Amino acid sequence: MASIDTSLIPNPTGAAAALAAQHAAPQPLQLYGGWFCPFVQRAWIVLVEKRIPHQYVEINPYRKEEAFMRLNPRGLVPTLAIEEEEAPSSGEGEKMTTKKKALYESTIICEYLDERYADEAAHGPRLLPAGPFRKGGEGEDSVYERARCRLWINHVATRVVPGFYRLLQHTPDKGYPIEEARAEFLKGLKEFAAEMVASGRSGEDGPWFLGASFSLVDVMLAPWAKRLFLIDHYKPGGVGIPKKGERGEDEEVWARWDRWFEAVVERDSVKATWSDEDKYIEAYKRYAEDTTQSEVGQATRQGRSLP
Ligand SMILES: N[C@@H](CCC(=O)N[C@@H](CS)C(=O)NCC(=O)O)C(=O)O
């Protein structure tokens, strides 16, 4: 257990500290999170976007404490705990009991929150297109749009996020050059931007993946967009997105990326769930040196798919 990543500072700082403090009081809905974790930030963004009453519980997932493992046997944050009052099964005069249900996996938590808190008057617009199939009718076929969103959420999960860690954890002793890791990562980002252009969301009606409306697709990538500076900080050559005027035939696609990126890092919910930048630099040093024992870090090192 010598090198488990327990030396992390124990609490959020900056804006995220203020947000955590506002949500410290007990609530039936609890988010178990770690301030540094991008997967947690996804769930946290959705809670903020939808103004969902909740308690934020900061834990260190590397400690694998028993009570936490009972909620999530995978031992990862984010974990969502949902307390429900249960009526007594028999006999009058018996007390209500509280049952604690759990959910984990950031994408599943985000979809759950979007569906569970669907009342638009209280919680704002849905984050995944929610309407029924409409053949040739007015407006869009939201069943297709919902599936297309899930496709690009899958792209983020299987292309962009693994590519981020492969680049961040690259060290000179790896059996492949950093340029290879960088090219693979940039390919994932460029494909994401190209989809926004190809689907007609060229950015005129709004910067988001769906143009005017912010959606779960934006949420899924936002935490890694925020963390791109870590690659610039730690890796020679940085992220390496080509500069304006040096993008050749990709000018339009990278301009669309810039538009999305600039908007997402400034989104209120993204900023509200963000700690002080220097704390991330400290926390991700183990990734940059490829010494982290986190599950994500180990999977990347061993070329396995991420947990
Ligand atoms: N697939 C999971 C990944 C979550 C994850 O890897 N969380 C990290 C923190 S960023 C964690 O809990 N790590 C604990 C460990 O590696 O032991 C999700 O999407 O929620």
Short mmCIF file of C-alpha atoms and ligand atoms in Angstrom, two decimals:
data_model
loop_
_atom_site.label_atom_id
_atom_site.label_comp_id
_atom_site.label_asym_id
_atom_site.label_seq_id
_atom_site.Cartn_x
_atom_site.Cartn_y
_atom_site.Cartn_z
CA MET A 1 0.00 0.00 0.00
CA ALA A 2 3.13 2.21 -0.08
CA SER A 3 2.23 4.32 -3.04
CA ILE A 4 -1.53 4.68 -2.99
CA ASP A 5 -2.39 8.22 -3.88
CA THR A 6 -3.42 9.32 -0.42
CA SER A 7 -1.10 12.31 -0.25
CA LEU A 8 -3.66 14.38 -2.14
CA ILE A 9 -4.87 17.45 -0.34
CA PRO A 10 -8.10 16.37 1.34
CA ASN A 11 -10.53 19.08 0.24
CA PRO A 12 -11.56 21.22 -2.71
CA THR A 13 -10.20 24.74 -2.91
CA GLY A 14 -11.30 27.92 -4.71
CA ALA A 15 -14.76 27.93 -6.30
CA ALA A 16 -15.29 24.22 -5.66
CA ALA A 17 -14.65 24.73 -1.94
CA ALA A 18 -17.38 27.37 -1.81
CA LEU A 19 -19.78 25.08 -3.66
CA ALA A 20 -18.98 22.11 -1.41
CA ALA A 21 -19.58 24.33 1.66
CA GLN A 22 -23.00 25.33 0.35
CA HIS A 23 -23.86 21.64 0.01
CA ALA A 24 -22.41 20.27 3.23
CA ALA A 25 -25.73 19.79 5.05
CA PRO A 26 -27.29 16.32 5.04
CA GLN A 27 -29.63 15.61 2.12
CA PRO A 28 -31.26 12.43 0.87
CA LEU A 29 -29.15 12.67 -2.30
CA GLN A 30 -25.40 12.51 -1.73
CA LEU A 31 -22.54 12.79 -4.16
CA TYR A 32 -19.39 11.07 -2.96
CA GLY A 33 -16.59 12.78 -4.80
CA GLY A 34 -12.96 13.72 -4.94
CA TRP A 35 -12.21 17.33 -5.89
CA PHE A 36 -9.47 16.35 -8.37
CA CYS A 37 -11.51 13.77 -10.27
CA PRO A 38 -12.81 14.60 -13.76
CA PHE A 39 -15.41 11.81 -13.62
CA VAL A 40 -16.78 13.37 -10.42
CA GLN A 41 -16.80 16.78 -12.05
CA ARG A 42 -19.23 15.44 -14.66
CA ALA A 43 -21.79 14.50 -12.02
CA TRP A 44 -21.13 17.67 -10.06
CA ILE A 45 -21.72 19.82 -13.16
CA VAL A 46 -25.11 18.14 -13.71
CA LEU A 47 -26.13 18.74 -10.07
CA VAL A 48 -25.28 22.43 -10.49
CA GLU A 49 -26.80 22.81 -13.96
CA LYS A 50 -30.09 21.32 -12.77
CA ARG A 51 -30.08 22.96 -9.34
CA ILE A 52 -30.59 19.57 -7.68
CA PRO A 53 -30.63 19.58 -3.87
CA HIS A 54 -27.77 17.37 -2.70
CA GLN A 55 -25.04 16.88 -0.16
CA TYR A 56 -21.46 16.84 -1.42
CA VAL A 57 -19.27 14.38 0.47
CA GLU A 58 -15.54 14.66 -0.20
CA ILE A 59 -13.67 11.36 0.18
CA ASN A 60 -10.35 9.93 -0.92
CA PRO A 61 -11.34 6.99 -3.14
CA TYR A 62 -7.85 5.50 -2.90
CA ARG A 63 -8.43 4.64 0.75
CA LYS A 64 -11.25 2.20 -0.10
CA GLU A 65 -13.02 2.69 3.19
CA GLU A 66 -15.53 0.04 4.10
CA ALA A 67 -18.66 2.19 4.20
CA PHE A 68 -17.80 3.53 0.74
CA MET A 69 -17.07 0.07 -0.69
CA ARG A 70 -20.49 -1.05 0.50
CA LEU A 71 -22.03 1.66 -1.68
CA ASN A 72 -19.77 1.04 -4.64
CA PRO A 73 -17.92 -2.28 -4.76
CA ARG A 74 -15.81 -0.86 -7.63
CA GLY A 75 -14.42 1.65 -5.14
CA LEU A 76 -14.52 4.61 -7.52
CA VAL A 77 -15.87 8.12 -7.35
CA PRO A 78 -18.30 9.50 -8.34
CA THR A 79 -20.75 7.45 -6.31
CA LEU A 80 -24.28 8.66 -5.78
CA ALA A 81 -26.20 7.61 -2.69
CA ILE A 82 -29.97 7.96 -2.71
CA GLU A 83 -31.79 7.71 0.61
CA GLU A 84 -35.42 6.75 0.58
CA GLU A 85 -37.94 6.47 3.35
CA GLU A 86 -39.59 3.09 3.43
CA ALA A 87 -42.96 2.36 4.96
CA PRO A 88 -42.98 -0.45 7.53
CA SER A 89 -43.77 -3.80 5.97
CA SER A 90 -46.20 -4.81 8.69
CA GLY A 91 -47.85 -3.72 11.87
CA GLU A 92 -49.05 -0.33 12.89
CA GLY A 93 -46.84 1.88 15.00
CA GLU A 94 -43.65 0.67 13.34
CA LYS A 95 -41.32 3.41 12.22
CA MET A 96 -40.40 4.40 8.71
CA THR A 97 -36.95 3.13 7.82
CA THR A 98 -34.37 4.70 5.54
CA LYS A 99 -32.97 2.70 2.70
CA LYS A 100 -29.81 3.79 0.90
CA LYS A 101 -29.53 2.97 -2.78
CA ALA A 102 -26.44 3.68 -4.80
CA LEU A 103 -25.37 4.40 -8.35
CA TYR A 104 -21.92 4.75 -9.81
CA GLU A 105 -20.24 5.31 -13.19
CA SER A 106 -20.28 8.97 -14.14
CA THR A 107 -22.21 8.63 -17.39
CA ILE A 108 -24.91 6.56 -15.72
CA ILE A 109 -25.18 8.98 -12.80
CA CYS A 110 -25.53 11.93 -15.19
CA GLU A 111 -28.27 10.27 -17.22
CA TYR A 112 -30.07 9.26 -14.03
CA LEU A 113 -30.01 12.80 -12.68
CA ASP A 114 -31.25 14.20 -15.98
CA GLU A 115 -34.19 11.77 -16.04
CA ARG A 116 -34.98 11.82 -12.34
CA TYR A 117 -35.01 15.63 -12.18
CA ALA A 118 -36.86 16.12 -15.45
CA ASP A 119 -39.23 18.88 -14.36
CA GLU A 120 -38.05 21.71 -16.58
CA ALA A 121 -39.70 24.41 -14.48
CA ALA A 122 -37.63 23.39 -11.47
CA HIS A 123 -34.52 21.97 -13.10
CA GLY A 124 -34.11 23.69 -16.45
CA PRO A 125 -33.92 22.08 -19.88
CA ARG A 126 -33.16 18.40 -20.28
CA LEU A 127 -29.51 17.65 -20.94
CA LEU A 128 -30.25 14.81 -23.37
CA PRO A 129 -32.86 15.41 -26.08
CA ALA A 130 -35.88 13.82 -24.48
CA GLY A 131 -38.76 13.85 -26.92
CA PRO A 132 -40.44 10.93 -28.69
CA PHE A 133 -39.96 9.77 -32.27
CA ARG A 134 -41.64 12.05 -34.77
CA LYS A 135 -41.74 10.90 -38.35
CA GLY A 136 -41.38 13.75 -40.77
CA GLY A 137 -42.96 16.06 -38.22
CA GLU A 138 -41.87 19.45 -37.17
CA GLY A 139 -38.63 19.81 -35.36
CA GLU A 140 -36.09 17.08 -34.92
CA ASP A 141 -36.37 13.38 -34.42
CA SER A 142 -35.22 13.41 -30.83
CA VAL A 143 -34.81 9.64 -30.65
CA TYR A 144 -32.11 9.90 -33.29
CA GLU A 145 -30.62 13.01 -31.67
CA ARG A 146 -30.52 11.24 -28.30
CA ALA A 147 -28.75 8.25 -29.85
CA ARG A 148 -26.33 10.56 -31.67
CA CYS A 149 -25.52 12.26 -28.36
CA ARG A 150 -24.83 8.87 -26.81
CA LEU A 151 -22.59 8.01 -29.74
CA TRP A 152 -20.45 11.08 -29.10
CA ILE A 153 -20.48 10.45 -25.35
CA ASN A 154 -19.09 7.05 -26.28
CA HIS A 155 -16.48 8.76 -28.46
CA VAL A 156 -15.38 10.86 -25.50
CA ALA A 157 -15.20 7.77 -23.26
CA THR A 158 -13.41 5.44 -25.66
CA ARG A 159 -11.23 7.81 -27.70
CA VAL A 160 -10.68 11.17 -26.05
CA VAL A 161 -10.34 10.25 -22.37
CA PRO A 162 -7.98 7.27 -22.88
CA GLY A 163 -5.96 9.41 -25.30
CA PHE A 164 -5.64 12.13 -22.66
CA TYR A 165 -4.10 9.73 -20.13
CA ARG A 166 -1.86 8.07 -22.71
CA LEU A 167 -0.40 11.48 -23.56
CA LEU A 168 -0.24 12.74 -19.96
CA GLN A 169 1.41 9.53 -18.73
CA HIS A 170 3.88 9.39 -21.59
CA THR A 171 7.50 9.25 -20.39
CA PRO A 172 10.65 9.07 -22.53
CA ASP A 173 11.17 5.39 -21.68
CA LYS A 174 7.91 4.30 -23.33
CA GLY A 175 8.13 2.07 -26.35
CA TYR A 176 6.50 4.71 -28.55
CA PRO A 177 7.24 8.39 -29.13
CA ILE A 178 5.21 11.16 -27.53
CA GLU A 179 4.24 12.33 -31.03
CA GLU A 180 2.26 9.13 -31.47
CA ALA A 181 0.31 9.68 -28.26
CA ARG A 182 -0.27 13.31 -29.19
CA ALA A 183 -1.46 12.50 -32.71
CA GLU A 184 -3.91 9.92 -31.37
CA PHE A 185 -5.30 12.37 -28.81
CA LEU A 186 -5.62 15.19 -31.35
CA LYS A 187 -7.42 12.84 -33.73
CA GLY A 188 -10.09 12.24 -31.07
CA LEU A 189 -10.54 15.99 -30.45
CA LYS A 190 -10.64 16.77 -34.16
CA GLU A 191 -13.27 14.11 -34.82
CA PHE A 192 -15.40 15.62 -32.06
CA ALA A 193 -15.09 19.10 -33.61
CA ALA A 194 -15.68 17.74 -37.12
CA GLU A 195 -18.96 16.18 -35.95
CA MET A 196 -20.17 19.58 -34.75
CA VAL A 197 -19.41 21.07 -38.17
CA ALA A 198 -20.89 18.10 -40.07
CA SER A 199 -24.12 18.11 -38.07
CA GLY A 200 -24.70 21.73 -38.98
CA ARG A 201 -23.78 23.12 -35.56
CA SER A 202 -21.12 25.31 -37.02
CA GLY A 203 -21.30 27.52 -33.97
CA GLU A 204 -23.48 30.31 -35.30
CA ASP A 205 -26.51 29.44 -33.16
CA GLY A 206 -24.38 28.61 -30.14
CA PRO A 207 -21.05 27.08 -29.15
CA TRP A 208 -22.22 23.74 -27.72
CA PHE A 209 -22.20 20.28 -29.25
CA LEU A 210 -25.89 20.78 -30.06
CA GLY A 211 -25.37 24.42 -31.01
CA ALA A 212 -27.75 26.49 -28.89
CA SER A 213 -28.37 23.99 -26.10
CA PHE A 214 -25.86 22.75 -23.56
CA SER A 215 -26.08 18.96 -23.27
CA LEU A 216 -24.59 15.88 -21.62
CA VAL A 217 -22.14 15.61 -24.51
CA ASP A 218 -20.59 18.91 -23.39
CA VAL A 219 -20.67 17.76 -19.76
CA MET A 220 -18.80 14.55 -20.58
CA LEU A 221 -15.84 16.31 -22.16
CA ALA A 222 -15.76 19.50 -20.08
CA PRO A 223 -13.58 18.15 -17.21
CA TRP A 224 -10.83 17.09 -19.61
CA ALA A 225 -11.07 20.35 -21.52
CA LYS A 226 -10.41 22.06 -18.18
CA ARG A 227 -7.43 19.75 -17.59
CA LEU A 228 -5.75 20.26 -20.99
CA PHE A 229 -3.42 22.81 -19.42
CA LEU A 230 -1.85 19.95 -17.45
CA ILE A 231 -0.56 18.45 -20.68
CA ASP A 232 0.85 21.83 -21.70
CA HIS A 233 2.41 22.13 -18.26
CA TYR A 234 3.98 18.70 -18.07
CA LYS A 235 4.60 17.38 -21.58
CA PRO A 236 7.13 18.65 -24.13
CA GLY A 237 5.20 20.06 -27.08
CA GLY A 238 1.99 20.21 -25.01
CA VAL A 239 -1.41 19.34 -26.46
CA GLY A 240 -0.28 20.61 -29.84
CA ILE A 241 -3.53 21.89 -31.33
CA PRO A 242 -2.40 23.62 -34.53
CA LYS A 243 -2.43 27.41 -34.40
CA LYS A 244 -4.79 29.66 -36.38
CA GLY A 245 -3.48 30.13 -39.88
CA GLU A 246 -1.40 26.93 -39.66
CA ARG A 247 -4.30 24.53 -39.85
CA GLY A 248 -4.47 24.01 -43.59
CA GLU A 249 -7.68 22.31 -44.61
CA ASP A 250 -8.63 21.82 -40.95
CA GLU A 251 -9.07 25.54 -40.31
CA GLU A 252 -12.88 25.35 -39.97
CA VAL A 253 -12.83 22.27 -37.77
CA TRP A 254 -10.24 23.62 -35.31
CA ALA A 255 -12.02 26.99 -35.25
CA ARG A 256 -15.11 25.08 -34.17
CA TRP A 257 -13.06 23.36 -31.46
CA ASP A 258 -11.83 26.76 -30.24
CA ARG A 259 -15.40 28.04 -30.06
CA TRP A 260 -16.56 25.03 -28.05
CA PHE A 261 -13.51 25.02 -25.79
CA GLU A 262 -13.66 28.73 -24.98
CA ALA A 263 -17.35 28.42 -24.06
CA VAL A 264 -17.09 25.24 -22.01
CA VAL A 265 -14.21 26.36 -19.78
CA GLU A 266 -16.20 29.51 -18.99
CA ARG A 267 -19.52 27.76 -18.30
CA ASP A 268 -20.69 28.67 -14.76
CA SER A 269 -21.24 25.07 -13.66
CA VAL A 270 -17.79 24.08 -14.92
CA LYS A 271 -16.10 26.96 -13.11
CA ALA A 272 -18.13 26.37 -9.93
CA THR A 273 -16.83 22.79 -9.67
CA TRP A 274 -13.19 23.78 -10.21
CA SER A 275 -10.51 24.04 -7.54
CA ASP A 276 -7.37 26.21 -7.67
CA GLU A 277 -5.27 25.43 -10.72
CA ASP A 278 -2.00 24.83 -8.80
CA LYS A 279 -3.71 22.04 -6.83
CA TYR A 280 -4.36 20.12 -10.05
CA ILE A 281 -0.73 20.57 -11.05
CA GLU A 282 0.26 18.97 -7.75
CA ALA A 283 -2.34 16.20 -7.94
CA TYR A 284 -1.49 15.20 -11.52
CA LYS A 285 2.27 15.03 -11.01
CA ARG A 286 2.00 11.29 -10.44
CA TYR A 287 0.20 10.91 -13.74
CA ALA A 288 2.79 13.02 -15.57
CA GLU A 289 5.59 10.91 -14.08
CA ASP A 290 3.55 7.76 -14.67
CA THR A 291 3.88 6.63 -11.07
CA THR A 292 0.21 6.87 -10.12
CA GLN A 293 -1.35 3.73 -8.69
CA SER A 294 -4.86 4.88 -9.56
CA GLU A 295 -6.92 2.40 -11.52
CA VAL A 296 -7.11 4.73 -14.50
CA GLY A 297 -3.35 5.24 -14.36
CA GLN A 298 -2.57 1.54 -14.12
CA ALA A 299 -4.96 0.65 -16.93
CA THR A 300 -3.31 3.26 -19.17
CA ARG A 301 0.17 1.96 -18.30
CA GLN A 302 -0.86 -1.59 -19.09
CA GLY A 303 -2.74 -0.71 -22.28
CA ARG A 304 -6.06 -1.92 -20.84
CA SER A 305 -9.36 -0.14 -21.26
CA LEU A 306 -10.18 2.34 -18.49
CA PRO A 307 -12.23 1.30 -15.44
N1 LIG B 1 -15.61 4.80 -15.12
C1 LIG B 1 -15.63 5.54 -13.89
C2 LIG B 1 -14.24 6.04 -13.54
C3 LIG B 1 -14.15 6.72 -12.20
C4 LIG B 1 -12.73 6.84 -11.68
O1 LIG B 1 -11.80 6.26 -12.23
N2 LIG B 1 -12.55 7.60 -10.58
C5 LIG B 1 -11.24 7.69 -9.94
C6 LIG B 1 -10.88 9.07 -9.49
S1 LIG B 1 -10.65 10.18 -10.84
C7 LIG B 1 -11.23 6.83 -8.70
O2 LIG B 1 -12.18 6.74 -7.96
N3 LIG B 1 -10.09 6.17 -8.46
C8 LIG B 1 -9.85 5.32 -7.34
C9 LIG B 1 -8.77 4.33 -7.66
O3 LIG B 1 -8.19 4.38 -8.74
O4 LIG B 1 -8.48 3.48 -6.80
C10 LIG B 1 -16.65 6.67 -14.03
O5 LIG B 1 -16.93 7.09 -15.16
O6 LIG B 1 -17.23 7.09 -13.01
#
